[in-house]
Structure formats: C-alpha cells, structure tokens
PDB file of C-alpha atoms in Angstrom:
ATOM      1  CA  MET A   1       2.111  -3.779  17.212  1.00  0.00           C
ATOM      2  CA  LEU A   2      -0.374  -6.560  17.760  1.00  0.00           C
ATOM      3  CA  ALA A   3       0.073 -10.255  17.416  1.00  0.00           C
ATOM      4  CA  LEU A   4      -2.252 -11.969  15.058  1.00  0.00           C
ATOM      5  CA  PHE A   5      -3.757 -15.383  15.017  1.00  0.00           C
ATOM      6  CA  VAL A   6      -5.890 -16.827  12.295  1.00  0.00           C
ATOM      7  CA  ALA A   7      -8.486 -19.336  13.102  1.00  0.00           C
ATOM      8  CA  THR A   8      -8.857 -22.070  10.577  1.00  0.00           C
ATOM      9  CA  GLY A   9      -6.576 -20.452   8.101  1.00  0.00           C
ATOM     10  CA  CYS A  10      -3.383 -18.597   8.543  1.00  0.00           C
ATOM     11  CA  GLY A  11      -2.396 -18.965  12.105  1.00  0.00           C
ATOM     12  CA  LEU A  12      -5.145 -20.813  13.277  1.00  0.00           C
ATOM     13  CA  LEU A  13      -8.021 -21.327  15.591  1.00  0.00           C
ATOM     14  CA  SER A  14      -9.697 -24.433  14.334  1.00  0.00           C
ATOM     15  CA  SER A  15     -12.858 -26.013  15.562  1.00  0.00           C
ATOM     16  CA  SER A  16     -10.707 -28.145  17.833  1.00  0.00           C
ATOM     17  CA  GLY A  17      -8.869 -25.131  19.266  1.00  0.00           C
ATOM     18  CA  PRO A  18      -5.723 -23.107  18.625  1.00  0.00           C
ATOM     19  CA  GLU A  19      -3.236 -24.738  16.281  1.00  0.00           C
ATOM     20  CA  GLY A  20      -0.652 -22.028  16.199  1.00  0.00           C
ATOM     21  CA  ASP A  21       0.708 -19.048  18.037  1.00  0.00           C
ATOM     22  CA  ALA A  22       1.662 -15.787  16.401  1.00  0.00           C
ATOM     23  CA  GLY A  23       4.033 -13.849  18.604  1.00  0.00           C
ATOM     24  CA  ASP A  24       3.145 -12.338  21.955  1.00  0.00           C
ATOM     25  CA  ALA A  25      -0.445 -12.840  22.835  1.00  0.00           C
ATOM     26  CA  VAL A  26      -3.500 -12.643  25.204  1.00  0.00           C
ATOM     27  CA  THR A  27      -5.203 -13.507  28.588  1.00  0.00           C
ATOM     28  CA  ALA A  28      -7.976 -15.818  29.597  1.00  0.00           C
ATOM     29  CA  GLU A  29     -11.237 -13.971  29.267  1.00  0.00           C
ATOM     30  CA  PRO A  30     -11.391 -10.253  28.702  1.00  0.00           C
ATOM     31  CA  LYS A  31     -13.378  -8.782  31.553  1.00  0.00           C
ATOM     32  CA  ALA A  32     -13.917  -5.423  29.858  1.00  0.00           C
ATOM     33  CA  GLU A  33     -16.975  -4.686  27.803  1.00  0.00           C
ATOM     34  CA  ALA A  34     -17.208  -6.206  24.359  1.00  0.00           C
ATOM     35  CA  VAL A  35     -17.742  -3.926  21.403  1.00  0.00           C
ATOM     36  CA  THR A  36     -20.644  -4.667  19.125  1.00  0.00           C
ATOM     37  CA  ALA A  37     -20.412  -5.959  15.606  1.00  0.00           C
ATOM     38  CA  GLU A  38     -21.735  -2.615  14.385  1.00  0.00           C
ATOM     39  CA  PRO A  39     -19.292  -0.398  12.461  1.00  0.00           C
ATOM     40  CA  GLU A  40     -17.786   2.341  14.596  1.00  0.00           C
ATOM     41  CA  ALA A  41     -16.960   5.863  13.582  1.00  0.00           C
ATOM     42  CA  GLY A  42     -13.943   5.414  11.380  1.00  0.00           C
ATOM     43  CA  GLY A  43     -15.131   1.933  10.399  1.00  0.00           C
ATOM     44  CA  ALA A  44     -16.465   0.991   6.989  1.00  0.00           C
ATOM     45  CA  ALA A  45     -13.719   2.498   4.860  1.00  0.00           C
ATOM     46  CA  THR A  46     -14.899   4.212   1.679  1.00  0.00           C
ATOM     47  CA  ALA A  47     -11.538   4.119  -0.113  1.00  0.00           C
ATOM     48  CA  GLU A  48      -8.350   2.099   0.242  1.00  0.00           C
ATOM     49  CA  ALA A  49      -6.023   3.419   2.932  1.00  0.00           C
ATOM     50  CA  ARG A  50      -3.072   2.109   4.916  1.00  0.00           C
ATOM     51  CA  SER A  51      -3.359   1.629   8.646  1.00  0.00           C
ATOM     52  CA  ASP A  52      -1.636   0.137  11.626  1.00  0.00           C
ATOM     53  CA  THR A  53      -3.658  -2.407  13.545  1.00  0.00           C
ATOM     54  CA  THR A  54      -4.710   0.031  16.277  1.00  0.00           C
ATOM     55  CA  SER A  55      -6.494   2.206  13.689  1.00  0.00           C
ATOM     56  CA  ILE A  56      -8.628  -0.582  12.236  1.00  0.00           C
ATOM     57  CA  ALA A  57     -12.234  -0.404  13.433  1.00  0.00           C
ATOM     58  CA  VAL A  58     -15.139  -2.818  13.483  1.00  0.00           C
ATOM     59  CA  GLY A  59     -16.656  -2.624  10.001  1.00  0.00           C
ATOM     60  CA  ASP A  60     -13.304  -2.200   8.218  1.00  0.00           C
ATOM     61  CA  CYS A  61     -12.050  -4.772   5.722  1.00  0.00           C
ATOM     62  CA  ILE A  62      -8.452  -5.764   4.987  1.00  0.00           C
ATOM     63  CA  ASP A  63      -6.502  -8.071   2.731  1.00  0.00           C
ATOM     64  CA  ASP A  64      -4.489 -10.965   4.095  1.00  0.00           C
ATOM     65  CA  PRO A  65      -1.950  -9.435   6.496  1.00  0.00           C
ATOM     66  CA  GLY A  66       0.335 -12.476   6.322  1.00  0.00           C
ATOM     67  CA  MET A  67       2.062 -13.666   9.448  1.00  0.00           C
ATOM     68  CA  THR A  68       4.716 -10.970   9.808  1.00  0.00           C
ATOM     69  CA  ASP A  69       4.505  -7.185  10.078  1.00  0.00           C
ATOM     70  CA  VAL A  70       0.980  -5.912  10.653  1.00  0.00           C
ATOM     71  CA  SER A  71       1.986  -2.293  11.187  1.00  0.00           C
ATOM     72  CA  ASP A  72       1.002  -1.126   7.666  1.00  0.00           C
ATOM     73  CA  LEU A  73      -2.150  -2.882   6.456  1.00  0.00           C
ATOM     74  CA  PRO A  74      -4.323  -1.908   3.501  1.00  0.00           C
ATOM     75  CA  VAL A  75      -7.811  -1.062   4.786  1.00  0.00           C
ATOM     76  CA  LEU A  76     -10.366  -1.518   2.026  1.00  0.00           C
ATOM     77  CA  PRO A  77     -14.027  -0.667   1.555  1.00  0.00           C
ATOM     78  CA  CYS A  78     -15.955  -3.896   2.155  1.00  0.00           C
ATOM     79  CA  SER A  79     -17.729  -3.244  -1.146  1.00  0.00           C
ATOM     80  CA  GLU A  80     -14.433  -4.146  -2.867  1.00  0.00           C
ATOM     81  CA  PRO A  81     -12.825  -7.617  -2.859  1.00  0.00           C
ATOM     82  CA  HIS A  82     -11.127  -8.266   0.483  1.00  0.00           C
ATOM     83  CA  SER A  83      -9.976 -11.173   2.648  1.00  0.00           C
ATOM     84  CA  PHE A  84     -11.020 -10.187   6.176  1.00  0.00           C
ATOM     85  CA  GLU A  85     -13.770  -8.107   7.788  1.00  0.00           C
ATOM     86  CA  ALA A  86     -13.399  -6.707  11.336  1.00  0.00           C
ATOM     87  CA  PHE A  87     -16.535  -7.765  13.213  1.00  0.00           C
ATOM     88  CA  ALA A  88     -15.869  -7.287  16.943  1.00  0.00           C
ATOM     89  CA  SER A  89     -13.395  -5.798  19.387  1.00  0.00           C
ATOM     90  CA  SER A  90     -12.818  -5.728  23.116  1.00  0.00           C
ATOM     91  CA  GLN A  91     -10.342  -4.300  25.583  1.00  0.00           C
ATOM     92  CA  MET A  92      -8.367  -6.644  27.817  1.00  0.00           C
ATOM     93  CA  PRO A  93      -8.323  -5.687  31.492  1.00  0.00           C
ATOM     94  CA  ASP A  94      -5.579  -3.408  32.794  1.00  0.00           C
ATOM     95  CA  GLY A  95      -2.729  -4.872  34.783  1.00  0.00           C
ATOM     96  CA  ASP A  96       0.493  -6.669  33.974  1.00  0.00           C
ATOM     97  CA  TYR A  97       0.848  -8.188  30.515  1.00  0.00           C
ATOM     98  CA  PRO A  98      -0.703 -11.658  30.846  1.00  0.00           C
ATOM     99  CA  GLY A  99       1.690 -13.440  28.501  1.00  0.00           C
ATOM    100  CA  VAL A 100       1.297 -14.732  24.985  1.00  0.00           C
ATOM    101  CA  ALA A 101      -0.649 -17.873  25.790  1.00  0.00           C
ATOM    102  CA  ALA A 102      -3.173 -16.081  27.985  1.00  0.00           C
ATOM    103  CA  ALA A 103      -3.632 -13.218  25.498  1.00  0.00           C
ATOM    104  CA  ASN A 104      -4.098 -15.698  22.668  1.00  0.00           C
ATOM    105  CA  THR A 105      -6.683 -17.667  24.651  1.00  0.00           C
ATOM    106  CA  ALA A 106      -8.606 -14.529  25.608  1.00  0.00           C
ATOM    107  CA  ALA A 107      -8.686 -13.290  22.031  1.00  0.00           C
ATOM    108  CA  ASN A 108      -9.747 -16.605  20.553  1.00  0.00           C
ATOM    109  CA  ASP A 109     -12.410 -17.207  23.206  1.00  0.00           C
ATOM    110  CA  PHE A 110     -13.844 -13.706  22.784  1.00  0.00           C
ATOM    111  CA  CYS A 111     -13.857 -13.828  18.976  1.00  0.00           C
ATOM    112  CA  ALA A 112     -15.431 -17.295  18.854  1.00  0.00           C
ATOM    113  CA  ARG A 113     -18.260 -16.055  21.139  1.00  0.00           C
ATOM    114  CA  GLU A 114     -18.851 -12.918  19.056  1.00  0.00           C
ATOM    115  CA  PHE A 115     -18.672 -14.891  15.797  1.00  0.00           C
ATOM    116  CA  SER A 116     -22.067 -16.548  16.295  1.00  0.00           C
ATOM    117  CA  THR A 117     -23.770 -13.179  16.843  1.00  0.00           C
ATOM    118  CA  PHE A 118     -22.205 -11.725  13.695  1.00  0.00           C
ATOM    119  CA  VAL A 119     -22.432 -14.719  11.340  1.00  0.00           C
ATOM    120  CA  GLY A 120     -25.569 -16.350  12.756  1.00  0.00           C
ATOM    121  CA  LEU A 121     -23.936 -19.748  13.333  1.00  0.00           C
ATOM    122  CA  GLU A 122     -21.592 -21.138  15.990  1.00  0.00           C
ATOM    123  CA  TYR A 123     -17.942 -20.984  14.939  1.00  0.00           C
ATOM    124  CA  ASP A 124     -17.441 -24.752  15.314  1.00  0.00           C
ATOM    125  CA  ALA A 125     -20.252 -25.401  12.807  1.00  0.00           C
ATOM    126  CA  SER A 126     -19.117 -22.770  10.298  1.00  0.00           C
ATOM    127  CA  VAL A 127     -16.917 -23.009   7.205  1.00  0.00           C
ATOM    128  CA  LEU A 128     -15.809 -19.406   7.797  1.00  0.00           C
ATOM    129  CA  GLU A 129     -12.508 -18.526   9.418  1.00  0.00           C
ATOM    130  CA  ILE A 130     -11.402 -16.170  12.178  1.00  0.00           C
ATOM    131  CA  LEU A 131      -8.345 -13.918  12.308  1.00  0.00           C
ATOM    132  CA  VAL A 132      -7.465 -12.467  15.711  1.00  0.00           C
ATOM    133  CA  PHE A 133      -5.261  -9.478  16.547  1.00  0.00           C
ATOM    134  CA  TYR A 134      -4.187  -9.094  20.164  1.00  0.00           C
ATOM    135  CA  PRO A 135      -1.648  -6.959  22.046  1.00  0.00           C
ATOM    136  CA  VAL A 136       1.986  -7.931  22.413  1.00  0.00           C
ATOM    137  CA  GLU A 137       3.982  -7.110  25.524  1.00  0.00           C
ATOM    138  CA  GLU A 138       5.829  -4.239  23.842  1.00  0.00           C
ATOM    139  CA  THR A 139       2.678  -2.275  22.948  1.00  0.00           C
ATOM    140  CA  TRP A 140       0.909  -3.347  26.141  1.00  0.00           C
ATOM    141  CA  THR A 141       3.685  -1.661  28.114  1.00  0.00           C
ATOM    142  CA  SER A 142       4.693   1.263  25.885  1.00  0.00           C
ATOM    143  CA  ALA A 143       1.358   2.265  24.327  1.00  0.00           C
ATOM    144  CA  GLY A 144      -1.209   0.854  26.738  1.00  0.00           C
ATOM    145  CA  ASN A 145      -2.681  -1.264  23.946  1.00  0.00           C
ATOM    146  CA  ARG A 146      -5.275  -3.721  25.284  1.00  0.00           C
ATOM    147  CA  GLU A 147      -7.360  -4.262  22.137  1.00  0.00           C
ATOM    148  CA  ILE A 148      -8.534  -7.593  20.818  1.00  0.00           C
ATOM    149  CA  LEU A 149      -9.791  -7.266  17.239  1.00  0.00           C
ATOM    150  CA  CYS A 150     -11.721 -10.055  15.501  1.00  0.00           C
ATOM    151  CA  PHE A 151     -11.928 -10.639  11.749  1.00  0.00           C
ATOM    152  CA  VAL A 152     -13.993 -13.100   9.728  1.00  0.00           C
ATOM    153  CA  ALA A 153     -12.965 -14.584   6.376  1.00  0.00           C
ATOM    154  CA  ALA A 154     -14.518 -16.861   3.795  1.00  0.00           C
ATOM    155  CA  GLU A 155     -13.427 -20.499   3.627  1.00  0.00           C
ATOM    156  CA  ASN A 156      -9.745 -20.740   2.638  1.00  0.00           C
ATOM    157  CA  GLU A 157      -9.547 -16.955   2.961  1.00  0.00           C
ATOM    158  CA  ALA A 158     -11.143 -16.514  -0.464  1.00  0.00           C
ATOM    159  CA  GLN A 159     -11.790 -12.930  -1.543  1.00  0.00           C
ATOM    160  CA  VAL A 160     -15.248 -11.603  -0.607  1.00  0.00           C
ATOM    161  CA  THR A 161     -17.146  -8.563  -1.815  1.00  0.00           C
ATOM    162  CA  GLY A 162     -19.556  -7.212   0.787  1.00  0.00           C
ATOM    163  CA  THR A 163     -20.104  -8.365   4.352  1.00  0.00           C
ATOM    164  CA  LEU A 164     -20.267 -11.822   5.939  1.00  0.00           C
ATOM    165  CA  ARG A 165     -22.763 -10.558   8.544  1.00  0.00           C
ATOM    166  CA  ASP A 166     -25.606 -13.066   8.878  1.00  0.00           C
ATOM    167  CA  ALA A 167     -23.913 -15.378   6.327  1.00  0.00           C
ATOM    168  CA  GLY A 168     -25.165 -18.391   8.313  1.00  0.00           C
ATOM    169  CA  LYS A 169     -22.510 -20.712   6.929  1.00  0.00           C
TER     170      LYS A 169
END
C-alpha cells in the first residue's frame, strides 16, 4: 500500500507547501534516478482495469482514489474521462524507512520538479493539481516498495479527456 497526498486538491500540496498528510510517507529528496514523463510499458491503458498502486505506470489515468484504500483503483484509458494522469515516478533510496514526513517531502519535492517538465509551467504558477503516492512503512519493509508516483489533475479535479502534457496552465 502507498500513502497518497494530493497537491492543491484532495490531500494537498498547495503553492505554499503541504497542507495535509495522508498516512505514512516519504524522505527528503529521492537520490535514485527519476523516471521520465513518457509512458512505460504497461502504461497508457487501452481499457478500464483495476490495479493496486504498484501496478500503475507513467501514462496511466485513474479516477479520484479518495483518501482511504488505494489498493484497488480503476485504471482508465486517458482517452476516456478521468481525474488523474500519472506523469512521473522515482524510486526512493534503499535503507531504513525515512518516516512519513520525510517520505511526503521527498514525494512532493520530486513531483513539483517533474511537473514543470510535463505541463510546461512551474507548479506554483499553475491552476493544475498534483496527487502523490509514496510508500508507507509496511510496504517499504515487507515488499521493498520505494516508488514515488506523481499524478496531475485539472483544477478542482475536474474530469479530463486526453492528456495534460504541455497544457501550460
């Protein structure tokens, strides 16, 4: 299971910084390589499917996961109406679980940096929102999960058809 954090929306990373905390979270800056905003194999779903958070790839789209259980999410083709689009991922460095606050900070910092490359505008100047998934201590320890996964959403998490890549807003 991953913790999730929405920026400027559900759980929130606003332009002034994190406003909320969703469960166990992240570390300062991930030192591992960042994954591009290009869809990976397995990304860009062509039909609706259900997935746990570790199976979602850059290029996949999902509906609002809410703030509770994210172990069974509907993954949708981005050509259909959806709330969030996965645009970047990274692996946190190995070692002891860094704690919720550190994991949250690492995820939000990473996703805000990657946002400008994907959208074409700095996050602080954008009306778009960020949703962040990051590992919790349980999956860090039992499953070796280190993934940070970044999602972008339209203002107020309005449904979108297609991608927000290069939206510039």
